[in-house]
mmCIF file of C-alpha atoms in Angstrom:
data_model
loop_
_atom_site.group_PDB
_atom_site.id
_atom_site.type_symbol
_atom_site.label_atom_id
_atom_site.label_comp_id
_atom_site.label_asym_id
_atom_site.label_seq_id
_atom_site.Cartn_x
_atom_site.Cartn_y
_atom_site.Cartn_z
ATOM 1 C CA MET I 1 103.917 210.291 81.254
ATOM 2 C CA TYR I 2 100.886 210.534 83.533
ATOM 3 C CA PRO I 3 98.669 208.237 81.366
ATOM 4 C CA LEU I 4 101.341 205.520 81.490
ATOM 5 C CA ALA I 5 101.363 205.650 85.299
ATOM 6 C CA VAL I 6 97.575 205.301 85.331
ATOM 7 C CA LEU I 7 97.817 202.320 82.982
ATOM 8 C CA THR I 8 100.356 200.644 85.251
ATOM 9 C CA VAL I 9 98.144 201.121 88.303
ATOM 10 C CA ASN I 10 95.132 199.800 86.396
ATOM 11 C CA VAL I 11 97.021 196.650 85.383
ATOM 12 C CA GLU I 12 97.895 196.045 89.041
ATOM 13 C CA VAL I 13 94.290 196.570 90.171
ATOM 14 C CA VAL I 14 92.935 194.277 87.445
ATOM 15 C CA THR I 15 95.493 191.612 88.327
ATOM 16 C CA GLU I 16 94.651 191.771 92.016
ATOM 17 C CA SER I 17 90.936 191.733 91.231
ATOM 18 C CA ALA I 18 91.267 188.732 88.917
ATOM 19 C CA LEU I 19 93.237 186.824 91.501
ATOM 20 C CA SER I 20 91.256 187.725 94.593
ATOM 21 C CA LYS I 21 87.692 187.783 93.255
ATOM 22 C CA THR I 22 87.293 186.205 89.840
ATOM 23 C CA ILE I 23 89.200 182.965 90.391
ATOM 24 C CA PRO I 24 87.387 182.076 93.650
ATOM 25 C CA HIS I 25 84.038 182.879 92.016
ATOM 26 C CA LEU I 26 84.777 180.598 89.050
ATOM 27 C CA LEU I 27 86.000 177.838 91.363
ATOM 28 C CA LYS I 28 82.786 178.143 93.384
ATOM 29 C CA MET I 29 80.779 177.767 90.160
ATOM 30 C CA ILE I 30 82.752 174.656 89.204
ATOM 31 C CA ARG I 31 81.986 173.039 92.577
ATOM 32 C CA ASP I 32 78.288 173.976 92.453
ATOM 33 C CA PRO I 33 76.224 170.993 91.191
ATOM 34 C CA GLY I 34 73.592 173.445 89.969
ATOM 35 C CA GLU I 35 76.140 174.894 87.551
ATOM 36 C CA ALA I 36 77.211 171.521 86.093
ATOM 37 C CA GLU I 37 75.826 172.338 82.662
ATOM 38 C CA HIS I 38 78.076 175.417 82.525
ATOM 39 C CA ARG I 39 81.234 173.691 83.769
ATOM 40 C CA ALA I 40 82.964 173.614 80.369
ATOM 41 C CA ARG I 41 82.369 177.335 79.841
ATOM 42 C CA VAL I 42 83.520 178.138 83.361
ATOM 43 C CA LEU I 43 86.703 176.102 82.789
ATOM 44 C CA THR I 44 87.194 178.012 79.541
ATOM 45 C CA LEU I 45 86.995 181.297 81.455
ATOM 46 C CA LEU I 46 89.441 179.924 83.999
ATOM 47 C CA CYS I 47 91.752 179.013 81.094
ATOM 48 C CA LEU I 48 91.589 182.569 79.766
ATOM 49 C CA ILE I 49 92.505 183.974 83.169
ATOM 50 C CA ALA I 50 95.285 181.403 83.647
ATOM 51 C CA SER I 51 96.641 182.255 80.194
ATOM 52 C CA GLU I 52 96.754 185.959 81.028
ATOM 53 C CA ILE I 53 98.401 185.178 84.348
ATOM 54 C CA ARG I 54 101.013 183.082 82.530
ATOM 55 C CA LYS I 55 101.691 185.931 80.097
ATOM 56 C CA ASN I 56 101.968 188.462 82.932
ATOM 57 C CA LEU I 57 103.659 186.330 85.573
ATOM 58 C CA ASP I 58 106.584 188.747 85.865
ATOM 59 C CA ARG I 59 104.198 191.625 86.623
ATOM 60 C CA ILE I 60 102.309 189.539 89.170
ATOM 61 C CA VAL I 61 105.565 188.888 91.015
ATOM 62 C CA GLU I 62 106.563 192.554 90.631
ATOM 63 C CA TYR I 63 103.306 193.699 92.251
ATOM 64 C CA GLY I 64 103.726 191.176 95.063
ATOM 65 C CA HIS I 65 100.737 189.018 94.128
ATOM 66 C CA GLN I 66 102.610 185.705 93.768
ATOM 67 C CA GLU I 67 101.434 184.453 97.166
ATOM 68 C CA LEU I 68 97.850 185.241 96.186
ATOM 69 C CA LEU I 69 98.337 183.328 92.938
ATOM 70 C CA LEU I 70 99.879 180.359 94.752
ATOM 71 C CA SER I 71 96.982 180.259 97.207
ATOM 72 C CA PHE I 72 94.636 179.262 94.339
ATOM 73 C CA LYS I 73 97.016 176.905 92.554
ATOM 74 C CA ASP I 74 95.817 173.655 94.123
ATOM 75 C CA GLU I 75 92.140 174.449 93.591
ATOM 76 C CA VAL I 76 92.683 175.495 89.985
ATOM 77 C CA LEU I 77 94.752 172.383 89.316
ATOM 78 C CA GLY I 78 92.036 170.263 90.925
ATOM 79 C CA ALA I 79 89.346 171.902 88.789
ATOM 80 C CA PHE I 80 91.276 171.199 85.600
ATOM 81 C CA ILE I 81 92.123 167.619 86.618
ATOM 82 C CA SER I 82 88.517 166.819 87.509
ATOM 83 C CA GLY I 83 87.429 168.486 84.278
ATOM 84 C CA ILE I 84 89.591 166.258 82.086
ATOM 85 C CA LYS I 85 87.703 163.239 83.391
ATOM 86 C CA ARG I 86 84.365 164.562 82.103
ATOM 87 C CA PRO I 87 83.621 164.337 78.379
ATOM 88 C CA ASP I 88 81.766 167.674 78.308
ATOM 89 C CA SER I 89 84.645 169.634 79.824
ATOM 90 C CA SER I 90 87.770 167.651 78.933
ATOM 91 C CA GLU I 91 88.869 169.931 76.083
ATOM 92 C CA ALA I 92 88.770 173.105 78.207
ATOM 93 C CA ALA I 93 90.363 171.274 81.133
ATOM 94 C CA LEU I 94 93.198 169.924 78.994
ATOM 95 C CA GLU I 95 93.845 173.431 77.717
ATOM 96 C CA GLY I 96 94.000 174.604 81.325
ATOM 97 C CA VAL I 97 96.444 171.848 82.212
ATOM 98 C CA LYS I 98 98.644 172.935 79.293
ATOM 99 C CA ILE I 99 98.649 176.502 80.576
ATOM 100 C CA LEU I 100 99.555 175.425 84.112
ATOM 101 C CA VAL I 101 102.370 173.208 82.878
ATOM 102 C CA GLN I 102 103.834 176.214 81.071
ATOM 103 C CA MET I 103 104.150 178.040 84.414
ATOM 104 C CA ARG I 104 107.442 176.362 85.302
ATOM 105 C CA ASP I 105 108.099 178.290 88.514
ATOM 106 C CA ILE I 106 104.576 177.766 89.846
ATOM 107 C CA LEU I 107 104.252 173.966 89.779
ATOM 108 C CA THR I 108 106.459 171.613 91.751
ATOM 109 C CA GLU I 109 107.895 168.438 90.233
ATOM 110 C CA SER I 110 105.429 166.333 92.237
ATOM 111 C CA GLU I 111 102.546 168.400 90.838
ATOM 112 C CA LEU I 112 103.895 167.922 87.321
ATOM 113 C CA ILE I 113 104.117 164.168 87.930
ATOM 114 C CA PHE I 114 100.527 164.208 89.204
ATOM 115 C CA ILE I 115 99.394 166.027 86.047
ATOM 116 C CA VAL I 116 101.261 163.622 83.783
ATOM 117 C CA THR I 117 99.764 160.643 85.618
ATOM 118 C CA GLN I 118 96.223 162.016 85.308
ATOM 119 C CA VAL I 119 96.604 162.913 81.640
ATOM 120 C CA ASN I 120 98.153 159.506 80.964
ATOM 121 C CA GLU I 121 95.072 157.837 82.503
ATOM 122 C CA LEU I 122 92.916 159.825 80.111
ATOM 123 C CA LEU I 123 94.925 158.477 77.195
ATOM 124 C CA ARG I 124 94.622 154.919 78.510
ATOM 125 C CA ALA I 125 90.836 155.328 78.681
ATOM 126 C CA ASP I 126 90.648 156.333 74.993
ATOM 127 C CA PRO I 127 93.927 155.518 73.212
ATOM 128 C CA GLU I 128 92.418 156.001 69.744
ATOM 129 C CA ASP I 129 91.382 159.636 70.212
ATOM 130 C CA PRO I 130 93.918 161.762 68.269
ATOM 131 C CA GLU I 131 92.998 164.967 70.137
ATOM 132 C CA ILE I 132 93.678 163.392 73.517
ATOM 133 C CA ALA I 133 96.934 161.924 72.214
ATOM 134 C CA LYS I 134 97.992 165.356 70.956
ATOM 135 C CA TYR I 135 97.331 166.985 74.340
ATOM 136 C CA VAL I 136 99.034 164.160 76.219
ATOM 137 C CA CYS I 137 102.164 164.456 74.071
ATOM 138 C CA TRP I 138 102.180 168.209 74.495
ATOM 139 C CA VAL I 139 101.833 168.008 78.291
ATOM 140 C CA LEU I 140 104.458 165.257 78.555
ATOM 141 C CA ASP I 141 106.867 167.296 76.453
ATOM 142 C CA LEU I 142 106.329 170.450 78.495
ATOM 143 C CA ALA I 143 106.505 168.704 81.856
ATOM 144 C CA ASP I 144 110.074 167.560 81.118
ATOM 145 C CA ILE I 145 110.051 164.955 83.882
ATOM 146 C CA ASP I 146 112.538 162.142 84.402
ATOM 147 C CA PHE I 147 110.240 159.344 83.193
ATOM 148 C CA ASP I 148 112.529 156.582 84.489
ATOM 149 C CA THR I 149 111.532 157.588 88.030
ATOM 150 C CA LEU I 150 107.891 158.050 87.049
ATOM 151 C CA PHE I 151 107.198 154.686 85.467
ATOM 152 C CA VAL I 152 109.296 152.390 87.639
ATOM 153 C CA GLN I 153 106.987 149.637 88.893
#
């Protein structure tokens, strides 16, 4: 029984460490112009962390780290959105957007609408790219937004 308790504590420490240290460090690297050539790889690392957070969201809430997670949400969303507009990082950024959209209790409806709008602009810029179309359809399906209110002009 003792090893299980140690494992539980270690998961909490790793979660807190990932949220409080790793995410801000990766976000700092994304903003640093000197790290531009590594942006796609940094977004990929951010995707891996976001994916693990999504898988362990219940534990994050259980350990009381939801506020810490929410404090980075806007910056992470901004990093992924800016990444989808760059050809060298769009694939990693789109993957990150998919992961965020799957976190239903984390994003607000207005944030989902913002994501859909940004991804839709990407599709408009290159409507013939099947990979972009696939991601756009996936994000639109997951977002589950009332499109009548979104596209009223």
